Coordinates of C-alpha atoms in Angstrom, one line a residue:
M981 CA 134.5 135.7 58.4
N982 CA 138.1 135.1 57.2
T983 CA 140.5 133.4 59.5
S984 CA 142.4 136.9 60.3
T985 CA 139.1 137.9 61.6
A986 CA 138.5 135.0 63.9
L987 CA 142.3 135.0 64.9
T988 CA 141.9 138.6 66.0
L989 CA 139.3 138.7 68.4
R990 CA 139.8 139.4 71.8
D991 CA 136.9 137.2 72.9
P992 CA 136.8 134.1 70.5
W993 CA 133.9 132.5 72.7
A994 CA 131.8 135.3 71.8
L995 CA 131.4 133.8 68.2
V996 CA 129.7 130.7 70.2
P997 CA 126.1 130.6 71.3
S998 CA 125.1 128.6 74.4
L999 CA 124.7 124.9 74.2
G1000 CA 121.1 125.4 75.7
N1001 CA 120.2 126.0 71.6
L1002 CA 122.2 123.0 70.3
D1003 CA 120.9 123.7 66.4
A1004 CA 122.3 127.3 66.9
Y1005 CA 125.5 126.0 68.5
I1006 CA 126.5 123.5 65.9
A1007 CA 125.6 125.7 63.2
A1008 CA 127.8 128.7 64.6
V1009 CA 130.9 126.0 65.2
N1010 CA 130.4 124.3 61.7
R1011 CA 130.9 128.0 60.3
L1012 CA 133.9 128.9 62.4
P1013 CA 137.3 128.6 60.0
M1014 CA 139.8 125.8 60.5
L1015 CA 143.4 126.8 61.3
T1016 CA 146.4 126.5 59.4
Q1017 CA 149.4 124.2 60.4
E1018 CA 151.4 127.4 60.7
E1019 CA 148.8 129.1 62.7
E1020 CA 148.1 126.4 64.8
V1021 CA 152.1 126.1 65.8
R1022 CA 152.4 129.7 66.3
L1023 CA 149.2 130.0 68.5
A1024 CA 150.3 126.7 70.5
R1025 CA 154.0 128.1 71.2
R1026 CA 152.3 131.6 72.6
Y1027 CA 150.4 129.4 74.8
R1028 CA 153.2 127.2 75.8
E1029 CA 155.6 129.5 76.3
H1030 CA 154.1 132.7 77.5
N1031 CA 150.8 131.1 79.1
D1032 CA 148.7 133.2 76.5
L1033 CA 144.9 132.3 77.4
E1034 CA 143.8 134.2 74.2
A1035 CA 145.9 131.9 71.9
A1036 CA 144.6 128.8 73.8
G1037 CA 141.1 129.8 73.4
K1038 CA 141.6 130.3 69.7
L1039 CA 142.9 126.7 69.4
V1040 CA 140.2 125.5 71.3
L1041 CA 137.4 127.5 69.2
S1042 CA 139.2 126.2 65.9
H1043 CA 138.4 122.5 67.1
L1044 CA 134.9 122.7 68.6
R1045 CA 133.5 121.2 65.3
L1046 CA 135.6 118.0 66.0
V1047 CA 133.9 117.6 69.5
V1048 CA 130.3 117.8 67.8
S1049 CA 131.6 115.1 65.1
V1050 CA 132.7 113.0 68.1
S1051 CA 129.6 113.3 70.0
R1052 CA 127.6 111.9 67.4
Q1053 CA 129.3 108.5 67.7
Y1054 CA 127.7 108.1 71.2
L1055 CA 124.2 109.3 70.7
G1056 CA 122.8 105.6 71.0
Y1057 CA 123.4 105.7 74.8
G1058 CA 120.4 107.9 75.4
L1059 CA 122.5 110.8 76.8
P1060 CA 121.6 114.3 75.7
Q1061 CA 124.2 115.4 72.9
G1062 CA 124.8 118.8 74.4
D1063 CA 126.1 117.1 77.7
L1064 CA 128.4 114.8 75.4
I1065 CA 129.7 117.9 73.4
Q1066 CA 130.0 119.5 77.0
E1067 CA 132.4 116.7 78.4
G1068 CA 134.0 116.8 74.7
N1069 CA 134.9 120.4 75.0
V1070 CA 136.7 119.6 78.5
G1071 CA 138.6 117.0 76.7
L1072 CA 139.7 119.2 74.1
M1073 CA 140.6 121.8 76.7
K1074 CA 142.9 119.4 78.7
A1075 CA 144.4 118.4 75.3
V1076 CA 145.4 122.0 74.1
K1077 CA 146.7 122.6 77.7
R1078 CA 149.1 119.3 77.2
F1079 CA 149.8 119.9 73.2
D1080 CA 153.3 120.6 72.2
P1081 CA 153.7 121.7 68.9
S1082 CA 157.2 120.6 68.6
Q1083 CA 156.1 117.0 68.4
G1084 CA 154.7 117.4 64.9
V1085 CA 151.6 116.2 65.5
R1086 CA 148.4 118.4 64.4
L1087 CA 146.2 119.3 67.5
V1088 CA 143.3 117.3 65.7
S1089 CA 145.0 114.0 66.3
Y1090 CA 146.3 115.0 69.7
A1091 CA 142.7 116.2 71.0
L1092 CA 140.9 112.9 69.5
H1093 CA 142.3 110.7 72.6
W1094 CA 141.4 113.5 75.3
I1095 CA 138.0 114.3 73.9
K1096 CA 136.5 110.4 73.6
A1097 CA 138.2 109.9 77.1
E1098 CA 136.0 112.6 78.7
I1099 CA 133.1 111.5 76.7
H1100 CA 133.6 107.8 78.3
E1101 CA 134.0 109.2 81.6
Y1102 CA 130.9 110.8 81.4
I1103 CA 128.7 108.0 79.8
L1104 CA 130.2 105.4 82.3
R1105 CA 129.1 107.9 85.0
N1106 CA 125.7 108.3 84.0
W1107 CA 124.3 105.7 81.9
R1108 CA 121.8 103.3 83.7
M1109 CA 123.4 99.9 82.6
V1110 CA 127.2 100.5 83.0
K1111 CA 127.8 101.1 86.8
L1112 CA 129.7 97.9 86.8
A1113 CA 131.8 98.5 83.8
T1114 CA 134.9 99.5 85.7
T1115 CA 137.9 97.6 84.5
K1116 CA 139.3 98.4 81.0
A1117 CA 138.1 95.1 79.4
Q1118 CA 134.5 95.9 80.4
R1119 CA 134.7 99.4 79.1
K1120 CA 136.3 98.3 75.9
L1121 CA 133.6 95.8 75.4
F1122 CA 130.8 98.5 76.2
F1123 CA 131.8 100.8 73.9
N1124 CA 132.7 98.1 71.2
L1125 CA 129.7 95.6 71.5
R1126 CA 127.3 97.6 69.4
S1127 CA 129.4 98.1 66.3
L1128 CA 130.8 94.2 66.7
K1129 CA 126.9 93.3 66.8
Q1130 CA 126.1 95.0 63.7
S1131 CA 128.9 93.9 61.5
L1132 CA 128.4 90.3 63.0
K1133 CA 124.7 90.4 61.9
G1134 CA 125.6 91.7 58.1
E1135 CA 123.2 93.9 56.5
A1136 CA 120.8 94.6 59.6
T1137 CA 120.0 98.0 60.3
D1138 CA 121.6 99.3 63.5
A1139 CA 118.4 99.4 65.5
D1140 CA 117.6 95.7 64.5
S1141 CA 121.5 94.8 65.3
H1142 CA 120.9 96.4 68.6
R1143 CA 118.1 94.2 69.7
A1144 CA 118.9 91.0 68.0
T1145 CA 120.5 88.6 70.6
L1146 CA 124.0 87.1 70.0
T1147 CA 124.0 83.6 69.1
D1148 CA 126.6 81.1 71.0
R1149 CA 129.1 81.4 68.1
E1150 CA 128.6 85.4 67.8
I1151 CA 129.4 85.7 71.6
D1152 CA 132.3 83.4 71.1
A1153 CA 133.6 85.7 68.3
V1154 CA 133.3 88.9 70.5
A1155 CA 134.9 87.4 73.6
R1156 CA 137.9 86.4 71.3
E1157 CA 138.0 89.9 69.5
L1158 CA 137.8 92.0 72.7
N1159 CA 139.8 89.2 75.1
V1160 CA 137.1 88.9 77.7
K1161 CA 135.0 86.2 79.3
R1162 CA 131.9 85.1 77.1
E1163 CA 130.1 85.4 80.6
E1164 CA 131.0 89.2 80.6
V1165 CA 129.8 89.5 76.9
I1166 CA 126.5 87.8 77.6
E1167 CA 126.0 90.0 80.8
M1168 CA 126.8 93.2 79.0
E1169 CA 124.5 92.0 76.0
T1170 CA 121.7 91.7 78.6
R1171 CA 122.1 95.0 80.1
L1172 CA 122.6 96.8 76.5
A1173 CA 119.2 95.0 75.4
G1174 CA 117.2 95.9 78.5
G1175 CA 115.1 98.6 78.8
D1176 CA 114.1 101.3 81.2
V1177 CA 110.8 100.7 83.3
A1178 CA 109.0 103.8 85.0
L1179 CA 108.4 102.9 88.6
E1180 CA 105.5 105.6 89.0
P1181 CA 102.5 104.8 86.9
S1182 CA 101.6 107.0 83.9
T1183 CA 99.3 110.2 84.2
D1184 CA 96.2 108.3 82.6
D1185 CA 93.8 107.5 85.9
S1186 CA 92.4 104.4 84.4
E1187 CA 92.3 101.8 87.4
E1188 CA 94.5 99.4 85.0
S1189 CA 97.3 101.5 85.4
F1190 CA 100.1 100.1 87.5
A1191 CA 103.6 100.6 88.1
P1192 CA 106.6 98.6 90.1
I1193 CA 106.2 101.4 92.6
A1194 CA 102.6 100.2 93.5
Y1195 CA 103.9 96.5 94.4
L1196 CA 107.7 97.0 95.6
A1197 CA 108.2 95.4 99.2
D1198 CA 108.2 98.2 101.9
E1199 CA 111.9 98.0 103.2
S1200 CA 110.9 99.1 106.4
S1201 CA 109.4 95.9 107.4
E1202 CA 112.2 94.4 105.9
P1203 CA 114.1 92.1 109.1
T1204 CA 118.0 93.7 108.7
R1205 CA 116.3 97.3 108.4
V1206 CA 114.3 96.8 111.7
I1207 CA 117.8 95.5 113.1
E1208 CA 119.4 98.4 112.0
A1209 CA 116.5 100.8 113.2
H1210 CA 116.9 99.4 116.5
H1211 CA 120.5 99.7 116.5
R1212 CA 120.3 103.3 115.5
D1213 CA 117.9 104.1 118.5
A1214 CA 120.4 102.3 121.0
L1215 CA 123.3 105.0 119.8
A1216 CA 121.0 107.8 119.9
T1217 CA 119.9 106.9 123.4
D1218 CA 122.1 104.9 125.6
G1219 CA 124.9 105.3 123.1
I1220 CA 125.3 109.0 123.5
A1221 CA 124.3 109.0 127.2
R1222 CA 127.1 106.7 127.9
A1223 CA 129.8 108.8 125.8
L1224 CA 128.6 112.1 127.6
D1225 CA 129.4 110.5 130.9
E1226 CA 133.0 110.1 129.6
L1227 CA 133.2 113.8 129.6
D1228 CA 134.5 116.3 132.4
A1229 CA 131.7 118.9 133.4
R1230 CA 132.8 121.8 131.3
S1231 CA 133.3 119.8 128.3
R1232 CA 129.9 118.1 128.9
R1233 CA 128.2 121.5 129.2
I1234 CA 129.7 122.5 126.0
V1235 CA 128.8 119.6 124.2
E1236 CA 125.1 119.8 125.3
E1237 CA 124.9 123.4 124.8
R1238 CA 125.9 123.4 121.4
W1239 CA 124.3 120.3 120.1
L1240 CA 121.6 118.9 122.4
K1241 CA 119.7 121.8 123.3
V1242 CA 116.9 123.5 121.4
N1243 CA 115.8 126.9 122.1
D1244 CA 111.8 127.7 122.3
D1245 CA 111.7 129.2 118.8
G1246 CA 113.2 126.0 117.6
S1247 CA 116.7 127.4 116.8
G1248 CA 119.9 125.6 117.8
G1249 CA 122.0 125.8 120.6
K1250 CA 124.5 128.5 122.1
T1251 CA 127.1 129.9 119.6
L1252 CA 131.0 129.6 120.3
H1253 CA 131.1 133.5 121.2
E1254 CA 128.1 132.9 123.6
L1255 CA 130.3 130.1 125.5
A1256 CA 133.4 132.0 125.5
S1257 CA 131.6 134.9 126.9
E1258 CA 130.3 132.7 129.8
Y1259 CA 133.4 130.8 130.5
G1260 CA 135.9 134.0 129.7
V1261 CA 137.7 132.6 127.2
S1262 CA 138.4 133.0 123.4
A1263 CA 135.7 131.0 121.2
E1264 CA 138.8 129.3 119.5
R1265 CA 139.4 127.9 122.9
I1266 CA 135.7 126.5 123.1
R1267 CA 136.1 125.3 119.8
Q1268 CA 139.2 123.4 120.7
I1269 CA 137.5 122.0 123.8
E1270 CA 134.6 120.7 121.8
A1271 CA 136.5 119.2 119.2
A1272 CA 138.5 117.2 121.9
A1273 CA 135.0 116.2 123.5
M1274 CA 133.8 114.9 120.1
K1275 CA 136.7 113.0 119.7
K1276 CA 136.6 111.3 122.8
M1277 CA 132.5 110.4 122.3
R1278 CA 133.2 108.8 119.0
K1279 CA 135.6 106.5 120.7
T1280 CA 133.0 105.6 123.2
L1281 CA 130.3 105.3 120.6
A1282 CA 132.7 103.3 118.5
A1283 CA 133.4 100.7 121.3
Y1284 CA 129.5 100.8 122.3
A1285 CA 128.8 100.1 118.6

């Protein structure tokens, strides 16, 4: 397939298989031709000036191999490469949307930042150990600690450098390099070096098969949980009764019929239209009365709590 053939397709995405077959996807995007600078500028202007979505699609298509390349840099975090590529593709689309060809920069350079940013966000949202990596410095530490460890450990393999614990001197060096506290380096190093522990036991039926789920404490017996349960029970009984007493007769009946009554067949209470027919008003009027009653009840319950 030559460049002109690829650029005349009405649906450029037809060339790319689903990410469900990752090997086929990567092979397909690596076969797609790259755009020349003149073609890239022409397509970018068509999209920017005329909102030509076909041109935007061709720009994205020609840079999918870049996303695959970037995704390989983040395989060490234990997340599926297909998911990393998917997130990187989102970043690529954002880059194409904002790309200005008049700046004299190639799209590959401009898109790199957006691709990495989306992948970073995905890892931070999903990786088990980085729920606390919220500041800019912590993120920088998280994404650079592995490579810094490898350079500090010299000729060690990537796996060995990941497992090896940093010395005090190396911790100080990393802290200076990334402008973070040494305590943060130690904490992140501990979390990166940790392993996953299965809560459930393995499938083997031997008597020696144990897992944390077998000896974790029952939270329902924990004192604060007991107090919370009593509090919820009080709100559900005395609190609701007191809140209903604050309503006028019509509002109270509407709330009770809508939310506190259960039919013999187990279904919920009456509909807005059924109550509207009883009171001879519109369903919207019943909804307004119900909303005002609920607001008043919430205030009473808040005071009771």
